[in-house]
PDB file of C-alpha atoms and ligand atoms in Angstrom:
ATOM      1  CA  MET A   5      17.041 -12.163  58.357  1.00  0.00           C
ATOM      2  CA  LYS A   6      13.737 -10.138  59.082  1.00  0.00           C
ATOM      3  CA  LYS A   7      12.935  -6.545  59.810  1.00  0.00           C
ATOM      4  CA  LEU A   8      10.727  -6.574  63.352  1.00  0.00           C
ATOM      5  CA  ASN A   9      10.034  -3.193  65.202  1.00  0.00           C
ATOM      6  CA  GLY A  10      12.546  -1.521  62.525  1.00  0.00           C
ATOM      7  CA  LYS A  11      15.238  -4.119  63.314  1.00  0.00           C
ATOM      8  CA  LEU A  12      16.789  -7.135  61.537  1.00  0.00           C
ATOM      9  CA  LYS A  13      16.332 -10.031  63.297  1.00  0.00           C
ATOM     10  CA  TYR A  14      17.585 -13.926  63.134  1.00  0.00           C
ATOM     11  CA  ASN A  15      15.336 -16.580  62.827  1.00  0.00           C
ATOM     12  CA  ILE A  16      15.332 -19.293  65.673  1.00  0.00           C
ATOM     13  CA  ALA A  17      13.321 -22.413  65.885  1.00  0.00           C
ATOM     14  CA  VAL A  18      12.276 -23.902  69.136  1.00  0.00           C
ATOM     15  CA  PHE A  19      12.014 -27.827  69.690  1.00  0.00           C
ATOM     16  CA  ILE A  20       9.836 -28.542  72.579  1.00  0.00           C
ATOM     17  CA  SER A  21       7.904 -31.827  73.924  1.00  0.00           C
ATOM     18  CA  GLY A  22       6.007 -30.117  76.662  1.00  0.00           C
ATOM     19  CA  ARG A  23       4.978 -27.328  79.129  1.00  0.00           C
ATOM     20  CA  GLY A  24       6.818 -25.034  77.123  1.00  0.00           C
ATOM     21  CA  SER A  25       7.505 -22.261  80.084  1.00  0.00           C
ATOM     22  CA  ASN A  26      11.060 -21.778  78.599  1.00  0.00           C
ATOM     23  CA  LEU A  27       9.755 -21.409  75.276  1.00  0.00           C
ATOM     24  CA  LYS A  28       7.609 -18.393  76.439  1.00  0.00           C
ATOM     25  CA  SER A  29      10.422 -16.795  77.928  1.00  0.00           C
ATOM     26  CA  ILE A  30      12.365 -17.098  74.658  1.00  0.00           C
ATOM     27  CA  ILE A  31       9.387 -15.502  72.678  1.00  0.00           C
ATOM     28  CA  ASP A  32       9.117 -12.921  75.338  1.00  0.00           C
ATOM     29  CA  TYR A  33      12.270 -11.794  75.504  1.00  0.00           C
ATOM     30  CA  SER A  34      12.427 -12.028  71.190  1.00  0.00           C
ATOM     31  CA  LEU A  35       9.634  -9.223  71.302  1.00  0.00           C
ATOM     32  CA  LYS A  36      12.004  -6.752  72.902  1.00  0.00           C
ATOM     33  CA  LYS A  37      13.640  -4.209  70.194  1.00  0.00           C
ATOM     34  CA  GLU A  38      17.209  -4.817  71.119  1.00  0.00           C
ATOM     35  CA  THR A  39      16.849  -8.752  70.909  1.00  0.00           C
ATOM     36  CA  SER A  40      18.855  -9.949  67.725  1.00  0.00           C
ATOM     37  CA  TYR A  41      16.265 -12.657  67.121  1.00  0.00           C
ATOM     38  CA  LYS A  42      12.574 -13.570  66.239  1.00  0.00           C
ATOM     39  CA  VAL A  43      10.910 -17.230  67.115  1.00  0.00           C
ATOM     40  CA  LYS A  44      10.198 -18.199  63.515  1.00  0.00           C
ATOM     41  CA  MET A  45       8.928 -21.483  64.012  1.00  0.00           C
ATOM     42  CA  VAL A  46       7.764 -24.384  67.073  1.00  0.00           C
ATOM     43  CA  ILE A  47       8.416 -27.934  66.728  1.00  0.00           C
ATOM     44  CA  SER A  48       7.169 -30.291  69.064  1.00  0.00           C
ATOM     45  CA  ASN A  49       7.377 -34.201  68.622  1.00  0.00           C
ATOM     46  CA  LYS A  50       4.172 -34.430  70.858  1.00  0.00           C
ATOM     47  CA  LYS A  51       0.563 -33.576  70.154  1.00  0.00           C
ATOM     48  CA  GLY A  52      -1.390 -31.474  72.343  1.00  0.00           C
ATOM     49  CA  VAL A  53       1.366 -30.066  74.446  1.00  0.00           C
ATOM     50  CA  LYS A  54       1.077 -26.526  76.466  1.00  0.00           C
ATOM     51  CA  GLY A  55       3.833 -25.548  74.694  1.00  0.00           C
ATOM     52  CA  LEU A  56       2.176 -25.666  70.940  1.00  0.00           C
ATOM     53  CA  LEU A  57      -0.750 -23.268  72.626  1.00  0.00           C
ATOM     54  CA  ILE A  58       2.036 -20.722  73.639  1.00  0.00           C
ATOM     55  CA  ALA A  59       2.774 -20.773  69.959  1.00  0.00           C
ATOM     56  CA  LYS A  60      -0.445 -20.155  68.786  1.00  0.00           C
ATOM     57  CA  LYS A  61      -1.097 -17.273  71.052  1.00  0.00           C
ATOM     58  CA  ASN A  62       1.747 -15.760  69.776  1.00  0.00           C
ATOM     59  CA  ASN A  63       1.084 -16.329  65.779  1.00  0.00           C
ATOM     60  CA  ILE A  64       3.874 -18.441  65.925  1.00  0.00           C
ATOM     61  CA  LYS A  65       3.747 -21.390  63.213  1.00  0.00           C
ATOM     62  CA  SER A  66       4.272 -24.925  64.904  1.00  0.00           C
ATOM     63  CA  TYR A  67       4.571 -27.996  63.456  1.00  0.00           C
ATOM     64  CA  CYS A  68       3.899 -31.352  65.353  1.00  0.00           C
ATOM     65  CA  ILE A  69       6.469 -33.978  63.954  1.00  0.00           C
ATOM     66  CA  ASN A  70       7.590 -36.915  65.872  1.00  0.00           C
ATOM     67  CA  PHE A  71      10.594 -36.779  63.350  1.00  0.00           C
ATOM     68  CA  THR A  72      13.373 -38.452  65.682  1.00  0.00           C
ATOM     69  CA  GLN A  73      12.798 -42.213  64.540  1.00  0.00           C
ATOM     70  CA  SER A  74      12.320 -41.488  60.729  1.00  0.00           C
ATOM     71  CA  LYS A  75      14.780 -40.185  58.162  1.00  0.00           C
ATOM     72  CA  ARG A  76      12.038 -39.146  55.817  1.00  0.00           C
ATOM     73  CA  LEU A  77      10.300 -37.245  58.929  1.00  0.00           C
ATOM     74  CA  GLY A  78      13.903 -35.951  59.734  1.00  0.00           C
ATOM     75  CA  ASN A  79      14.492 -34.658  56.433  1.00  0.00           C
ATOM     76  CA  LYS A  80      11.452 -33.062  56.110  1.00  0.00           C
ATOM     77  CA  VAL A  81      12.177 -31.066  59.361  1.00  0.00           C
ATOM     78  CA  LEU A  82      15.585 -30.212  58.006  1.00  0.00           C
ATOM     79  CA  ASN A  83      13.640 -28.599  54.856  1.00  0.00           C
ATOM     80  CA  ILE A  84      11.434 -26.679  56.787  1.00  0.00           C
ATOM     81  CA  LEU A  85      14.406 -25.035  58.812  1.00  0.00           C
ATOM     82  CA  LYS A  86      16.605 -24.284  55.707  1.00  0.00           C
ATOM     83  CA  LYS A  87      13.237 -22.726  53.885  1.00  0.00           C
ATOM     84  CA  ASN A  88      12.802 -20.743  56.857  1.00  0.00           C
ATOM     85  CA  ASN A  89      16.326 -19.473  57.177  1.00  0.00           C
ATOM     86  CA  ILE A  90      16.852 -20.786  60.692  1.00  0.00           C
ATOM     87  CA  LYS A  91      20.178 -19.912  62.234  1.00  0.00           C
ATOM     88  CA  LEU A  92      19.608 -21.424  65.466  1.00  0.00           C
ATOM     89  CA  ILE A  93      17.919 -24.273  67.168  1.00  0.00           C
ATOM     90  CA  CYS A  94      17.092 -24.184  70.594  1.00  0.00           C
ATOM     91  CA  LEU A  95      16.142 -27.029  72.450  1.00  0.00           C
ATOM     92  CA  ALA A  96      13.678 -26.111  75.449  1.00  0.00           C
ATOM     93  CA  GLY A  97      12.269 -29.553  77.067  1.00  0.00           C
ATOM     94  CA  PHE A  98      12.682 -31.521  73.796  1.00  0.00           C
ATOM     95  CA  MET A  99      12.641 -34.775  75.273  1.00  0.00           C
ATOM     96  CA  LYS A 100      14.264 -37.007  72.174  1.00  0.00           C
ATOM     97  CA  ILE A 101      17.748 -37.295  70.966  1.00  0.00           C
ATOM     98  CA  LEU A 102      18.369 -35.741  67.927  1.00  0.00           C
ATOM     99  CA  PRO A 103      19.593 -38.147  65.375  1.00  0.00           C
ATOM    100  CA  THR A 104      23.640 -37.951  64.416  1.00  0.00           C
ATOM    101  CA  TYR A 105      22.689 -37.005  60.686  1.00  0.00           C
ATOM    102  CA  PHE A 106      20.681 -33.847  62.015  1.00  0.00           C
ATOM    103  CA  ILE A 107      23.214 -32.709  64.002  1.00  0.00           C
ATOM    104  CA  LYS A 108      25.605 -32.961  61.488  1.00  0.00           C
ATOM    105  CA  ILE A 109      23.894 -30.719  58.798  1.00  0.00           C
ATOM    106  CA  TYR A 110      22.997 -28.078  61.505  1.00  0.00           C
ATOM    107  CA  GLY A 111      26.320 -28.559  63.577  1.00  0.00           C
ATOM    108  CA  GLY A 112      27.097 -25.928  66.043  1.00  0.00           C
ATOM    109  CA  LYS A 113      23.989 -24.239  65.548  1.00  0.00           C
ATOM    110  CA  ILE A 114      21.946 -26.350  68.120  1.00  0.00           C
ATOM    111  CA  ILE A 115      21.937 -25.801  71.844  1.00  0.00           C
ATOM    112  CA  ASN A 116      19.970 -27.241  74.938  1.00  0.00           C
ATOM    113  CA  ILE A 117      19.178 -25.949  78.417  1.00  0.00           C
ATOM    114  CA  HIS A 118      19.406 -28.815  81.172  1.00  0.00           C
ATOM    115  CA  PRO A 119      18.423 -28.584  84.756  1.00  0.00           C
ATOM    116  CA  SER A 120      21.561 -29.445  86.320  1.00  0.00           C
ATOM    117  CA  LEU A 121      25.077 -28.268  86.588  1.00  0.00           C
ATOM    118  CA  LEU A 122      26.574 -30.374  84.040  1.00  0.00           C
ATOM    119  CA  PRO A 123      28.584 -32.860  83.768  1.00  0.00           C
ATOM    120  CA  LYS A 124      26.700 -33.535  86.790  1.00  0.00           C
ATOM    121  CA  TYR A 125      23.218 -35.028  86.620  1.00  0.00           C
ATOM    122  CA  LYS A 126      22.687 -35.787  82.606  1.00  0.00           C
ATOM    123  CA  GLY A 127      19.525 -36.940  81.844  1.00  0.00           C
ATOM    124  CA  LEU A 128      16.123 -37.278  83.960  1.00  0.00           C
ATOM    125  CA  ASN A 129      14.867 -36.656  87.073  1.00  0.00           C
ATOM    126  CA  THR A 130      17.970 -34.358  87.914  1.00  0.00           C
ATOM    127  CA  HIS A 131      16.255 -32.339  91.428  1.00  0.00           C
ATOM    128  CA  LYS A 132      15.446 -35.850  92.995  1.00  0.00           C
ATOM    129  CA  ARG A 133      18.943 -37.073  92.254  1.00  0.00           C
ATOM    130  CA  VAL A 134      20.312 -33.877  93.754  1.00  0.00           C
ATOM    131  CA  ILE A 135      18.389 -34.160  96.822  1.00  0.00           C
ATOM    132  CA  ALA A 136      19.133 -37.633  97.359  1.00  0.00           C
ATOM    133  CA  ASN A 137      22.895 -36.917  97.019  1.00  0.00           C
ATOM    134  CA  LYS A 138      22.287 -34.014  99.602  1.00  0.00           C
ATOM    135  CA  GLU A 139      24.046 -31.499  97.212  1.00  0.00           C
ATOM    136  CA  LYS A 140      24.477 -27.482  98.431  1.00  0.00           C
ATOM    137  CA  PHE A 141      24.002 -26.238  95.388  1.00  0.00           C
ATOM    138  CA  THR A 142      22.245 -27.119  91.533  1.00  0.00           C
ATOM    139  CA  GLY A 143      21.494 -25.219  88.527  1.00  0.00           C
ATOM    140  CA  CYS A 144      21.327 -25.002  84.976  1.00  0.00           C
ATOM    141  CA  THR A 145      23.593 -25.487  82.049  1.00  0.00           C
ATOM    142  CA  ILE A 146      22.839 -24.072  78.579  1.00  0.00           C
ATOM    143  CA  HIS A 147      25.681 -26.413  75.877  1.00  0.00           C
ATOM    144  CA  PHE A 148      25.833 -27.013  72.409  1.00  0.00           C
ATOM    145  CA  VAL A 149      24.248 -30.252  71.385  1.00  0.00           C
ATOM    146  CA  ASN A 150      26.430 -33.274  69.975  1.00  0.00           C
ATOM    147  CA  ARG A 151      25.156 -36.800  69.458  1.00  0.00           C
ATOM    148  CA  PHE A 152      25.577 -37.847  73.175  1.00  0.00           C
ATOM    149  CA  LEU A 153      22.957 -36.988  75.948  1.00  0.00           C
ATOM    150  CA  ASP A 154      23.624 -33.533  77.415  1.00  0.00           C
ATOM    151  CA  SER A 155      27.434 -33.705  76.928  1.00  0.00           C
ATOM    152  CA  GLY A 156      28.203 -30.963  74.097  1.00  0.00           C
ATOM    153  CA  LYS A 157      30.394 -28.016  75.240  1.00  0.00           C
ATOM    154  CA  ILE A 158      29.062 -26.045  77.746  1.00  0.00           C
ATOM    155  CA  ILE A 159      28.388 -22.394  76.921  1.00  0.00           C
ATOM    156  CA  ILE A 160      27.151 -20.963  80.362  1.00  0.00           C
ATOM    157  CA  GLN A 161      25.822 -22.430  83.728  1.00  0.00           C
ATOM    158  CA  SER A 162      23.829 -20.724  86.612  1.00  0.00           C
ATOM    159  CA  LYS A 163      23.763 -21.655  90.137  1.00  0.00           C
ATOM    160  CA  VAL A 164      20.982 -21.930  92.991  1.00  0.00           C
ATOM    161  CA  LYS A 165      21.595 -22.814  96.338  1.00  0.00           C
ATOM    162  CA  ILE A 166      19.671 -25.776  98.010  1.00  0.00           C
ATOM    163  CA  THR A 167      18.305 -25.440 101.362  1.00  0.00           C
ATOM    164  CA  LYS A 168      17.225 -28.339 103.896  1.00  0.00           C
ATOM    165  CA  ARG A 169      13.784 -27.338 103.314  1.00  0.00           C
ATOM    166  CA  ASP A 170      13.754 -27.776  99.576  1.00  0.00           C
ATOM    167  CA  THR A 171      12.168 -30.669  97.847  1.00  0.00           C
ATOM    168  CA  SER A 172      12.209 -31.289  94.055  1.00  0.00           C
ATOM    169  CA  ARG A 173       9.449 -29.412  93.366  1.00  0.00           C
ATOM    170  CA  SER A 174      10.784 -26.407  95.027  1.00  0.00           C
ATOM    171  CA  ILE A 175      14.148 -26.918  93.492  1.00  0.00           C
ATOM    172  CA  GLU A 176      12.411 -27.362  89.711  1.00  0.00           C
ATOM    173  CA  LYS A 177      10.827 -23.987  90.584  1.00  0.00           C
ATOM    174  CA  LYS A 178      13.944 -22.044  91.619  1.00  0.00           C
ATOM    175  CA  VAL A 179      16.118 -23.570  88.490  1.00  0.00           C
ATOM    176  CA  LEU A 180      13.080 -22.916  86.076  1.00  0.00           C
ATOM    177  CA  LYS A 181      13.523 -19.249  87.324  1.00  0.00           C
ATOM    178  CA  ILE A 182      16.777 -19.012  86.239  1.00  0.00           C
ATOM    179  CA  GLU A 183      16.512 -21.142  83.174  1.00  0.00           C
ATOM    180  CA  HIS A 184      14.036 -18.286  82.127  1.00  0.00           C
ATOM    181  CA  SER A 185      16.281 -15.467  82.807  1.00  0.00           C
ATOM    182  CA  ILE A 186      19.508 -16.837  81.226  1.00  0.00           C
ATOM    183  CA  TYR A 187      18.414 -18.801  77.982  1.00  0.00           C
ATOM    184  CA  PRO A 188      16.570 -15.807  76.032  1.00  0.00           C
ATOM    185  CA  LYS A 189      19.829 -13.591  76.914  1.00  0.00           C
ATOM    186  CA  THR A 190      22.104 -16.475  75.851  1.00  0.00           C
ATOM    187  CA  ILE A 191      20.706 -17.258  72.502  1.00  0.00           C
ATOM    188  CA  ASP A 192      21.208 -13.392  71.513  1.00  0.00           C
ATOM    189  CA  LYS A 193      25.095 -13.962  72.634  1.00  0.00           C
ATOM    190  CA  ILE A 194      25.495 -16.988  70.781  1.00  0.00           C
ATOM    191  CA  LEU A 195      23.766 -15.671  67.717  1.00  0.00           C
ATOM    192  CA  SER A 196      26.262 -12.669  67.506  1.00  0.00           C
ATOM    193  CA  THR A 197      29.296 -15.477  67.360  1.00  0.00           C
ATOM    194  CA  LEU A 198      27.684 -17.400  64.460  1.00  0.00           C
TER     195      LEU A 198
HETATM  196  C1  GRF B 201      13.259 -27.827  81.738  1.00  0.00           C
HETATM  197  O1  GRF B 201      13.695 -27.866  82.983  1.00  0.00           O
HETATM  198  C2  GRF B 201      14.533 -28.032  81.026  1.00  0.00           C
HETATM  199  O2  GRF B 201      15.809 -27.498  81.433  1.00  0.00           O
HETATM  200  C3  GRF B 201      14.580 -29.097  80.713  1.00  0.00           C
HETATM  201  O3  GRF B 201      12.984 -29.533  80.544  1.00  0.00           O
HETATM  202  C4  GRF B 201      12.326 -28.553  80.979  1.00  0.00           C
HETATM  203  C5  GRF B 201      11.189 -27.743  79.935  1.00  0.00           C
HETATM  204  O4  GRF B 201      10.606 -26.731  80.683  1.00  0.00           O
HETATM  205  N1  GRF B 201      15.455 -29.489  79.102  1.00  0.00           N
HETATM  206  P1  GRF B 201       9.403 -26.018  79.916  1.00  0.00           P
HETATM  207  O5  GRF B 201       8.685 -27.065  78.632  1.00  0.00           O
HETATM  208  O6  GRF B 201      10.591 -25.359  79.281  1.00  0.00           O
HETATM  209  O7  GRF B 201       8.684 -25.681  80.966  1.00  0.00           O
END
């Protein structure tokens, strides 16, 4: 734990693969005095992504390591997390499946946000599939990560209504808006239970 703004804060790591809009909302929220965490590091499996720039702008240490296919690199990441006393890993648009040994070591301390009302629409292209199936609602889910895709225990969900005029782009916008509102707060809640 580190003292920030006179308050003790837990260290968290955010794993990304791209744009990083959730990362940004988590960082912004973490800077509030009452928040219980600090984004200590960002890990991206991809070079040159926008999320890495967001980390840089906020003076957050970032690592670009494509580690999921290599046990050596996976262990390197685990060492970095341990050295930095990372209490919780938050996946935010991280597009790889974490290896089983990795999940075992960080058991119960990895969470993810997914843009659908799980268990419906696991995987990619959720909004397109939601439209194709003429769903009336969609939303986002925050869940613990286990070794199966988008299948760990659900922590919280938030819904949005789909109208006839919605496109997958407009649904993405609506869903991202609720993602940005619930993910940072949920991290606070989860940390208080760990
Ligand atoms: C979000 O929709 C999130 O739910 C999903 O990937 C997207 C990441 O967006 N897992 P961003 O990189 O946070 O902007």
